[in-house]
Amino acid sequence: MRQTNLTGESAGYVSAREELRQAEIELMRHRERVAALRRALPPGPVVDDYVFQEGPADLRAGDAPERTVRLGELFTGPGRDLIVYHLMYGKKQTEPCPMCTMWIDGFDAVAQHVARNADLVIVAAAGLPALRAHARDRNWTNLRLLSAGSSTFKYDLGSEDAEGVQDSTVSVFTRDDDGQVRHVYSAHPRMADDIDQRGIDLLSPVWHLLDLTPRGRGDWFAALRY
């Protein structure tokens, strides 16, 4: 199938573009195989019903009274999965991570679509007032924001070490009919010794848009302000 109707394409360009197209097709098929393996994972371990702090849904409420909510209560109905993004903020991470913030900017925009199929929450080690202040600054309005600072949730899931150093992580959970919560899957940026930053790039389209260009992503890094 011809990709464009442009004139002036050299034979070398046409050949290289076809080679790239075939590689893109194989990459898509491989992603489908990886997704199938992920879906076929056997039941994961039952986890503690961790306790979090949550504020009112309206961020304009400022530092209004917070409430406690358990992990099992984050599922809004039967037959739903729960996606948790671990924001690097709190304890040793005294400022919100710019890269995590970039991802969550995108999550806020698509949360209403994700909600048709799964529940999505953001968890940080930061206290709830600081977390909500950051959310107001970013104009996040569609996400549940939870503080796990007083629990071992982030440590147990590998997004925090014993010294309180934070790591960006995504985790998925399911809930059994009897209410027990099971861990399904977690992923971190570091996948191997030679892959220490790109393990969860698929969570943001920014990288993929940059990868479409001849200059690629280079050494660019997200910032809270530009």
Coordinates of N, CA and C in Angstrom, one line a residue:
M1 N 0.8 -1.2 0.0 CA 0.0 0.0 0.0 C 0.9 1.2 0.0
R2 N 0.6 2.1 -0.9 CA 1.5 3.3 -1.0 C 1.1 4.3 0.1
Q3 N 2.1 4.9 0.8 CA 1.9 5.7 2.0 C 1.6 7.2 1.6
T4 N 2.1 7.7 0.5 CA 1.9 9.1 0.2 C 1.7 9.2 -1.3
N5 N 1.3 10.3 -1.8 CA 1.2 10.6 -3.2 C 2.2 11.7 -3.6
L6 N 3.2 11.9 -2.8 CA 4.2 12.9 -3.1 C 5.1 12.5 -4.3
T7 N 5.5 13.5 -5.1 CA 6.4 13.3 -6.2 C 7.8 13.6 -5.7
G8 N 8.8 13.1 -6.4 CA 10.2 13.4 -6.1 C 10.8 12.5 -5.1
E9 N 10.1 11.4 -4.7 CA 10.8 10.5 -3.7 C 11.8 9.6 -4.5
S10 N 13.0 9.6 -3.9 CA 14.0 8.8 -4.6 C 13.8 7.3 -4.4
A11 N 14.4 6.5 -5.2 CA 14.3 5.0 -5.0 C 14.8 4.6 -3.7
G12 N 15.9 5.3 -3.2 CA 16.5 4.9 -1.9 C 15.5 5.3 -0.8
Y13 N 14.8 6.4 -0.9 CA 13.8 6.8 0.1 C 12.7 5.8 0.1
V14 N 12.1 5.4 -1.1 CA 11.0 4.5 -1.1 C 11.4 3.2 -0.5
S15 N 12.6 2.7 -0.8 CA 13.0 1.4 -0.2 C 13.2 1.5 1.3
A16 N 13.8 2.6 1.8 CA 14.0 2.7 3.2 C 12.6 2.9 3.9
R17 N 11.7 3.6 3.3 CA 10.4 3.8 3.9 C 9.6 2.5 4.0
E18 N 9.8 1.6 3.0 CA 9.1 0.4 3.0 C 9.7 -0.5 4.1
E19 N 11.0 -0.5 4.2 CA 11.6 -1.3 5.3 C 11.1 -0.8 6.7
L20 N 11.0 0.5 6.8 CA 10.5 1.1 8.1 C 9.0 0.6 8.3
R21 N 8.2 0.7 7.2 CA 6.8 0.3 7.4 C 6.7 -1.2 7.8
Q22 N 7.5 -2.1 7.3 CA 7.4 -3.5 7.7 C 7.9 -3.6 9.1
A23 N 8.9 -2.8 9.6 CA 9.3 -2.9 11.0 C 8.2 -2.4 11.9
E24 N 7.5 -1.3 11.5 CA 6.4 -0.8 12.3 C 5.3 -1.8 12.4
I25 N 5.0 -2.5 11.3 CA 4.0 -3.6 11.4 C 4.4 -4.7 12.4
E26 N 5.6 -5.1 12.3 CA 6.1 -6.1 13.2 C 6.1 -5.6 14.7
L27 N 6.4 -4.4 14.9 CA 6.4 -3.8 16.2 C 4.9 -3.8 16.8
M28 N 4.0 -3.5 15.9 CA 2.6 -3.5 16.3 C 2.2 -4.9 16.7
R29 N 2.5 -5.9 15.9 CA 2.2 -7.2 16.2 C 2.8 -7.7 17.5
H30 N 4.1 -7.3 17.7 CA 4.8 -7.7 18.9 C 4.1 -7.1 20.1
R31 N 3.7 -5.8 20.0 CA 2.9 -5.2 21.1 C 1.7 -6.0 21.5
E32 N 1.0 -6.5 20.4 CA -0.2 -7.3 20.6 C 0.1 -8.5 21.4
R33 N 1.3 -9.2 21.0 CA 1.7 -10.4 21.7 C 2.0 -10.1 23.2
V34 N 2.7 -9.0 23.4 CA 3.0 -8.6 24.8 C 1.7 -8.4 25.6
A35 N 0.8 -7.6 25.0 CA -0.5 -7.3 25.7 C -1.2 -8.6 26.0
A36 N -1.2 -9.6 25.1 CA -1.8 -10.9 25.3 C -1.2 -11.6 26.5
L37 N 0.1 -11.6 26.6 CA 0.8 -12.2 27.7 C 0.4 -11.5 29.0
R38 N 0.3 -10.2 29.0 CA -0.1 -9.5 30.2 C -1.5 -9.9 30.6
R39 N -2.4 -10.0 29.7 CA -3.8 -10.4 30.0 C -3.9 -11.8 30.5
A40 N -2.9 -12.6 30.1 CA -3.0 -14.1 30.4 C -2.3 -14.4 31.7
L41 N -1.8 -13.4 32.4 CA -1.1 -13.7 33.7 C -2.0 -14.4 34.6
P42 N -1.5 -15.4 35.4 CA -2.4 -16.1 36.4 C -2.7 -15.1 37.5
P43 N -3.7 -15.5 38.4 CA -4.1 -14.6 39.5 C -2.8 -14.2 40.3
G44 N -2.7 -13.0 40.6 CA -1.6 -12.5 41.4 C -1.9 -12.7 42.9
P45 N -0.9 -12.3 43.7 CA -1.1 -12.4 45.2 C -2.1 -11.5 45.8
V46 N -2.8 -11.9 46.8 CA -3.7 -11.1 47.6 C -2.8 -10.0 48.3
V47 N -3.2 -8.8 48.3 CA -2.5 -7.7 49.0 C -3.3 -7.2 50.1
D48 N -2.6 -6.4 51.0 CA -3.3 -5.8 52.1 C -4.3 -4.8 51.6
D49 N -5.3 -4.5 52.4 CA -6.3 -3.5 52.0 C -5.8 -2.2 52.6
Y50 N -4.8 -1.6 51.9 CA -4.1 -0.4 52.3 C -5.0 0.7 52.5
V51 N -4.6 1.6 53.4 CA -5.4 2.8 53.7 C -4.7 4.0 53.1
F52 N -5.5 4.9 52.5 CA -5.0 6.1 51.9 C -5.8 7.3 52.4
Q53 N -5.3 8.5 52.2 CA -6.0 9.7 52.5 C -6.5 10.4 51.2
E54 N -7.7 10.8 51.2 CA -8.3 11.4 50.0 C -9.1 12.7 50.4
G55 N -9.0 13.7 49.6 CA -9.7 14.9 49.8 C -11.0 15.0 49.0
P56 N -11.8 16.0 49.1 CA -13.0 16.1 48.3 C -12.7 16.2 46.8
A57 N -13.7 15.8 46.0 CA -13.5 15.7 44.6 C -13.2 17.1 44.0
D58 N -13.8 18.1 44.6 CA -13.7 19.5 44.1 C -12.4 20.1 44.7
L59 N -11.4 20.3 43.8 CA -10.1 20.8 44.2 C -10.2 22.2 44.7
R60 N -11.2 22.9 44.4 CA -11.4 24.3 44.9 C -11.7 24.3 46.4
A61 N -12.0 23.2 46.9 CA -12.2 23.1 48.4 C -11.0 23.3 49.2
G62 N -9.8 23.5 48.6 CA -8.6 23.8 49.3 C -8.3 22.6 50.2
D63 N -7.9 22.9 51.5 CA -7.5 21.9 52.4 C -8.7 21.5 53.3
A64 N -9.8 21.1 52.6 CA -11.0 20.7 53.3 C -10.7 19.4 54.0
P65 N -11.5 19.0 54.9 CA -11.3 17.7 55.7 C -11.1 16.6 54.8
E66 N -10.1 15.7 55.1 CA -9.8 14.6 54.3 C -10.5 13.3 54.9
R67 N -10.5 12.3 54.1 CA -11.1 11.0 54.6 C -10.2 9.9 54.3
T68 N -10.4 8.8 55.0 CA -9.6 7.6 54.7 C -10.4 6.7 53.7
V69 N -9.6 6.1 52.8 CA -10.3 5.2 51.9 C -9.3 4.0 51.7
R70 N -9.9 2.8 51.7 CA -9.1 1.6 51.5 C -8.9 1.2 50.0
L71 N -7.9 0.4 49.8 CA -7.6 0.0 48.4 C -8.8 -0.7 47.8
G72 N -9.5 -1.5 48.5 CA -10.6 -2.2 48.0 C -11.8 -1.3 47.6
E73 N -11.8 -0.1 48.3 CA -12.9 0.8 48.0 C -12.7 1.7 46.8
L74 N -11.5 1.5 46.2 CA -11.2 2.3 45.0 C -11.8 1.7 43.7
F75 N -12.3 0.5 43.8 CA -13.1 -0.2 42.7 C -14.5 0.4 42.8
T76 N -15.0 0.9 41.7 CA -16.3 1.6 41.7 C -17.4 0.6 41.3
G77 N -17.1 -0.6 41.0 CA -18.1 -1.6 40.7 C -17.5 -3.0 40.5
P78 N -18.3 -4.0 40.4 CA -17.8 -5.4 40.2 C -17.3 -5.5 38.8
G79 N -16.4 -6.4 38.6 CA -15.9 -6.7 37.3 C -15.0 -5.6 36.7
R80 N -14.5 -4.7 37.5 CA -13.6 -3.6 37.1 C -12.2 -3.8 37.6
D81 N -11.2 -3.3 36.8 CA -9.8 -3.4 37.2 C -9.4 -2.0 37.7
L82 N -8.4 -1.9 38.5 CA -7.9 -0.7 39.1 C -6.5 -0.4 38.6
I83 N -6.3 0.8 38.0 CA -4.9 1.2 37.6 C -4.5 2.3 38.6
V84 N -3.3 2.1 39.1 CA -2.7 3.1 40.0 C -1.4 3.6 39.4
Y85 N -1.3 5.0 39.3 CA 0.0 5.6 38.9 C 0.6 6.1 40.2
H86 N 1.9 5.8 40.4 CA 2.6 6.2 41.6 C 3.4 7.5 41.2
L87 N 2.9 8.6 41.7 CA 3.6 9.9 41.4 C 4.8 10.0 42.3
M88 N 5.9 10.4 41.7 CA 7.1 10.6 42.5 C 7.0 12.0 43.2
Y89 N 6.5 12.0 44.4 CA 6.3 13.2 45.2 C 6.1 12.8 46.6
G90 N 6.9 13.4 47.5 CA 6.9 13.1 48.9 C 8.1 12.4 49.4
K91 N 8.3 12.6 50.7 CA 9.5 12.0 51.4 C 10.8 12.5 50.7
K92 N 11.7 11.7 50.2 CA 12.9 12.2 49.6 C 12.7 13.0 48.3
Q93 N 11.5 12.8 47.7 CA 11.2 13.6 46.5 C 10.4 14.9 46.9
T94 N 11.2 15.9 47.3 CA 10.5 17.1 47.9 C 9.8 18.0 46.9
E95 N 10.0 17.8 45.6 CA 9.3 18.5 44.6 C 8.6 17.5 43.7
P96 N 7.5 17.8 43.1 CA 6.8 16.8 42.2 C 7.7 16.5 41.0
C97 N 7.8 15.3 40.6 CA 8.6 14.9 39.4 C 8.0 15.5 38.2
P98 N 8.8 16.2 37.4 CA 8.3 16.8 36.1 C 7.8 15.7 35.1
M99 N 8.5 14.6 35.0 CA 8.1 13.6 34.1 C 6.8 12.9 34.5
C100 N 6.7 12.6 35.8 CA 5.4 12.1 36.3 C 4.3 13.1 36.0
T101 N 4.6 14.3 36.3 CA 3.6 15.4 36.1 C 3.1 15.4 34.6
M102 N 4.1 15.3 33.7 CA 3.7 15.3 32.3 C 2.7 14.1 32.0
W103 N 3.1 12.9 32.5 CA 2.2 11.8 32.3 C 0.8 12.1 32.8
I104 N 0.7 12.6 34.0 CA -0.6 12.8 34.7 C -1.4 13.9 34.0
D105 N -0.7 14.9 33.4 CA -1.4 15.9 32.6 C -2.2 15.2 31.5
G106 N -1.6 14.2 30.9 CA -2.3 13.4 29.9 C -3.4 12.5 30.5
F107 N -3.1 11.9 31.6 CA -4.2 11.1 32.2 C -5.4 11.9 32.6
D108 N -5.2 13.1 33.0 CA -6.4 13.9 33.4 C -7.3 14.2 32.2
A109 N -6.6 14.3 31.0 CA -7.4 14.5 29.8 C -8.2 13.3 29.3
V110 N -7.7 12.1 29.6 CA -8.3 10.9 29.1 C -9.0 10.1 30.1
A111 N -9.1 10.6 31.4 CA -9.6 9.9 32.5 C -11.1 9.5 32.2
Q112 N -11.9 10.4 31.6 CA -13.3 10.0 31.4 C -13.4 8.9 30.4
H113 N -12.5 8.7 29.5 CA -12.5 7.6 28.6 C -12.1 6.3 29.3
V114 N -11.0 6.3 30.1 CA -10.6 5.2 30.8 C -11.7 4.7 31.8
A115 N -12.4 5.6 32.3 CA -13.4 5.3 33.3 C -14.5 4.4 32.8
R116 N -14.7 4.3 31.5 CA -15.7 3.5 30.9 C -15.4 2.0 31.1
N117 N -14.1 1.7 31.3 CA -13.6 0.3 31.5 C -12.9 0.0 32.7
A118 N -12.2 0.9 33.3 CA -11.4 0.7 34.5 C -11.4 1.9 35.4
D119 N -11.0 1.7 36.7 CA -10.8 2.8 37.6 C -9.3 3.2 37.6
L120 N -9.1 4.5 37.7 CA -7.7 5.1 37.7 C -7.6 6.0 38.8
V121 N -6.5 5.9 39.6 CA -6.2 6.8 40.7 C -4.7 7.2 40.6
I122 N -4.4 8.3 41.3 CA -3.0 8.7 41.4 C -2.6 8.7 42.9
V123 N -1.5 8.0 43.2 CA -1.1 7.9 44.6 C 0.3 8.5 44.7
A124 N 0.5 9.3 45.8 CA 1.8 9.9 46.1 C 2.1 9.7 47.6
A125 N 3.4 9.9 47.9 CA 3.8 9.8 49.3 C 3.6 11.2 49.9
A126 N 3.5 12.2 49.1 CA 3.3 13.6 49.7 C 2.0 13.6 50.5
G127 N 2.0 14.5 51.5 CA 0.8 14.8 52.2 C -0.3 15.3 51.3
L128 N -1.6 15.1 51.7 CA -2.7 15.5 50.8 C -2.8 17.0 50.5
P129 N -2.5 17.9 51.4 CA -2.5 19.3 51.1 C -1.5 19.6 50.0
A130 N -0.3 19.1 50.1 CA 0.7 19.4 49.0 C 0.3 18.8 47.7
L131 N -0.2 17.6 47.7 CA -0.6 16.9 46.5 C -1.8 17.6 45.8
R132 N -2.7 18.1 46.6 CA -3.9 18.8 46.0 C -3.4 20.2 45.5
A133 N -2.5 20.8 46.2 CA -2.0 22.1 45.7 C -1.3 21.9 44.3
H134 N -0.5 20.9 44.2 CA 0.1 20.6 42.9 C -1.0 20.3 41.8
A135 N -2.0 19.6 42.2 CA -3.1 19.3 41.2 C -3.8 20.6 40.8
R136 N -4.0 21.5 41.7 CA -4.7 22.8 41.4 C -3.8 23.6 40.4
D137 N -2.5 23.5 40.7 CA -1.5 24.3 39.8 C -1.5 23.7 38.4
R138 N -1.7 22.4 38.3 CA -1.8 21.8 37.0 C -3.1 21.7 36.3
N139 N -4.1 22.2 37.1 CA -5.5 22.1 36.6 C -6.0 20.7 36.4
W140 N -5.6 19.8 37.2 CA -6.1 18.4 37.1 C -7.5 18.4 37.8
T141 N -8.5 18.0 37.0 CA -9.9 18.0 37.6 C -10.6 16.7 37.4
N142 N -10.0 15.7 36.8 CA -10.7 14.4 36.5 C -10.1 13.2 37.2
L143 N -9.2 13.4 38.2 CA -8.5 12.3 38.8 C -8.7 12.2 40.3
R144 N -8.7 11.0 40.8 CA -8.7 10.7 42.2 C -7.3 10.8 42.7
L145 N -7.1 11.6 43.7 CA -5.7 11.9 44.2 C -5.6 11.3 45.6
L146 N -4.7 10.5 45.9 CA -4.6 9.8 47.2 C -3.2 10.0 47.7
S147 N -3.1 10.1 49.0 CA -1.8 10.2 49.7 C -1.6 8.8 50.5
A148 N -0.4 8.2 50.2 CA -0.1 7.0 50.9 C 1.0 7.1 51.9
G149 N 1.3 8.4 52.2 CA 2.5 8.7 53.0 C 2.6 7.9 54.3
S150 N 1.5 7.5 55.0 CA 1.5 6.8 56.2 C 1.4 5.3 56.1
S151 N 1.4 4.8 54.9 CA 1.3 3.3 54.7 C 2.5 2.8 54.0
T152 N 2.6 1.5 53.9 CA 3.7 0.8 53.2 C 3.4 0.5 51.8
F153 N 2.3 1.1 51.3 CA 1.8 0.7 49.9 C 2.9 1.0 48.9
K154 N 3.5 2.1 48.8 CA 4.5 2.4 47.8 C 5.8 1.6 48.0
Y155 N 6.2 1.4 49.2 CA 7.4 0.5 49.5 C 7.1 -0.9 49.0
D156 N 5.9 -1.4 49.4 CA 5.6 -2.8 49.0 C 5.5 -3.0 47.5
L157 N 5.1 -2.0 46.8 CA 4.9 -2.1 45.3 C 6.2 -1.6 44.6
G158 N 7.2 -1.3 45.3 CA 8.5 -1.0 44.7 C 8.6 0.4 44.1
S159 N 7.7 1.3 44.5 CA 7.9 2.7 44.0 C 8.5 3.6 45.1
E160 N 9.0 3.0 46.1 CA 9.7 3.8 47.2 C 10.7 2.8 47.9
D161 N 11.9 3.3 48.2 CA 12.8 2.4 48.9 C 12.8 2.8 50.4
A162 N 13.7 2.1 51.2 CA 13.6 2.2 52.6 C 14.0 3.6 53.1
E163 N 14.7 4.4 52.3 CA 15.1 5.7 52.6 C 14.0 6.7 52.2
G164 N 13.0 6.3 51.5 CA 12.0 7.2 51.0 C 12.2 7.8 49.7
V165 N 13.2 7.3 48.9 CA 13.5 7.7 47.5 C 12.3 7.1 46.7
Q166 N 11.8 8.0 45.8 CA 10.6 7.6 45.0 C 11.0 7.2 43.6
D167 N 10.1 6.4 43.0 CA 10.2 5.9 41.7 C 8.9 6.0 41.0
S168 N 8.9 6.3 39.7 CA 7.6 6.3 39.0 C 7.2 4.8 38.7
T169 N 6.0 4.5 38.8 CA 5.5 3.1 38.7 C 4.1 3.1 38.3
V170 N 3.7 2.1 37.6 CA 2.2 1.9 37.3 C 1.9 0.5 37.8
S171 N 0.8 0.4 38.5 CA 0.3 -0.9 39.1 C -1.1 -1.2 38.7
V172 N -1.5 -2.4 38.5 CA -2.8 -2.8 38.2 C -3.3 -3.9 39.2
F173 N -4.6 -3.7 39.7 CA -5.1 -4.6 40.7 C -6.5 -5.1 40.2
T174 N -6.9 -6.3 40.7 CA -8.2 -6.8 40.5 C -8.8 -7.1 41.9
R175 N -10.2 -7.3 41.9 CA -10.8 -7.6 43.2 C -11.7 -8.8 43.0
D176 N -11.4 -9.8 43.9 CA -12.2 -11.1 43.8 C -13.6 -10.8 44.2
D177 N -14.5 -11.8 44.0 CA -15.9 -11.7 44.4 C -16.1 -11.6 45.9
D178 N -15.1 -12.1 46.7 CA -15.2 -12.0 48.1 C -14.6 -10.7 48.6
G179 N -14.1 -9.8 47.7 CA -13.6 -8.5 48.2 C -12.1 -8.5 48.3
Q180 N -11.4 -9.6 48.2 CA -10.0 -9.6 48.3 C -9.4 -8.9 47.1
V181 N -8.3 -8.1 47.3 CA -7.7 -7.4 46.2 C -6.4 -8.1 45.8
R182 N -6.2 -8.3 44.5 CA -5.0 -9.0 44.1 C -4.1 -8.0 43.2
H183 N -2.8 -8.1 43.3 CA -1.9 -7.4 42.5 C -1.8 -8.2 41.2
V184 N -2.0 -7.5 40.0 CA -1.9 -8.1 38.7 C -0.5 -7.8 38.1
Y185 N -0.1 -6.6 38.1 CA 1.0 -6.2 37.3 C 1.6 -4.8 37.8
S186 N 2.9 -4.7 37.8 CA 3.5 -3.4 38.0 C 4.7 -3.3 37.1
A187 N 5.0 -2.0 36.7 CA 6.1 -1.8 35.7 C 6.8 -0.5 36.2
H188 N 8.1 -0.4 35.9 CA 8.9 0.7 36.3 C 9.7 1.2 35.1
P189 N 10.3 2.4 35.2 CA 11.1 2.8 34.1 C 12.3 1.9 33.8
R190 N 12.9 1.4 34.9 CA 14.1 0.6 34.7 C 13.7 -0.9 34.5
M191 N 13.9 -1.4 33.3 CA 13.5 -2.7 32.9 C 14.7 -3.7 32.9
A192 N 15.9 -3.1 32.7 CA 17.1 -3.9 32.6 C 18.3 -3.0 32.8
D193 N 19.5 -3.6 32.9 CA 20.7 -2.7 33.1 C 20.9 -1.7 32.0
D194 N 20.4 -2.1 30.8 CA 20.6 -1.1 29.7 C 19.3 -0.4 29.3
I195 N 18.3 -0.5 30.2 CA 17.0 0.2 30.0 C 16.6 0.8 31.3
D196 N 17.1 2.0 31.6 CA 16.9 2.5 33.0 C 15.9 3.7 33.0
Q197 N 15.3 4.1 31.8 CA 14.4 5.2 31.8 C 13.2 5.0 30.9
R198 N 13.1 4.0 30.1 CA 12.1 3.9 29.1 C 11.1 2.8 29.3
G199 N 11.0 2.2 30.5 CA 10.2 1.1 30.7 C 8.7 1.3 30.7
I200 N 8.3 2.6 31.0 CA 6.8 2.9 31.0 C 6.6 4.1 30.0
D201 N 7.4 4.2 29.0 CA 7.1 5.3 28.0 C 5.8 5.2 27.3
L202 N 5.2 4.0 27.2 CA 3.9 3.9 26.6 C 2.8 4.6 27.3
L203 N 3.1 5.1 28.5 CA 2.0 5.8 29.3 C 1.9 7.2 28.8
S204 N 2.8 7.7 27.9 CA 2.7 9.1 27.4 C 2.9 9.1 25.9
P205 N 2.1 9.8 25.2 CA 2.3 9.9 23.7 C 3.4 10.9 23.4
V206 N 3.9 11.7 24.4 CA 4.9 12.7 24.1 C 6.1 12.1 23.4
W207 N 6.6 11.0 24.0 CA 7.8 10.3 23.5 C 7.6 9.9 22.1
H208 N 6.4 9.3 21.8 CA 6.2 8.7 20.5 C 6.0 9.8 19.4
L209 N 5.5 11.0 19.8 CA 5.5 12.1 18.8 C 6.9 12.5 18.5
L210 N 7.7 12.7 19.5 CA 9.1 13.1 19.3 C 9.9 12.0 18.5
D211 N 9.6 10.7 18.7 CA 10.2 9.7 18.0 C 9.9 9.6 16.5
L212 N 8.8 10.3 16.1 CA 8.4 10.4 14.7 C 9.3 11.3 14.0
T213 N 10.0 12.2 14.7 CA 10.8 13.2 14.0 C 12.2 12.8 13.7
P214 N 12.9 13.4 12.7 CA 14.3 13.0 12.4 C 15.2 13.2 13.6
R215 N 14.9 14.3 14.5 CA 15.8 14.5 15.6 C 15.5 13.7 16.8
G216 N 14.3 13.1 16.8 CA 13.9 12.2 17.9 C 13.8 13.0 19.2
R217 N 13.9 12.3 20.3 CA 13.7 12.9 21.7 C 15.0 13.5 22.2
G218 N 16.1 13.1 21.6 CA 17.4 13.7 22.1 C 17.6 13.5 23.6
D219 N 18.1 14.6 24.2 CA 18.2 14.6 25.7 C 17.2 15.4 26.4
W220 N 16.0 15.6 25.7 CA 15.0 16.5 26.3 C 14.4 15.8 27.5
F221 N 14.1 16.6 28.5 CA 13.4 16.1 29.7 C 12.3 17.1 30.1
A222 N 11.2 16.6 30.6 CA 10.1 17.4 30.9 C 10.4 18.3 32.0
A223 N 9.7 19.4 32.1 CA 9.8 20.4 33.1 C 8.4 20.8 33.6
L224 N 8.4 21.4 34.9 CA 7.1 21.9 35.4 C 6.8 23.2 34.8
R225 N 7.8 24.0 34.3 CA 7.5 25.2 33.7 C 8.4 25.4 32.5
Y226 N 7.9 26.0 31.4 CA 8.7 26.2 30.2 C 8.8 27.7 29.9

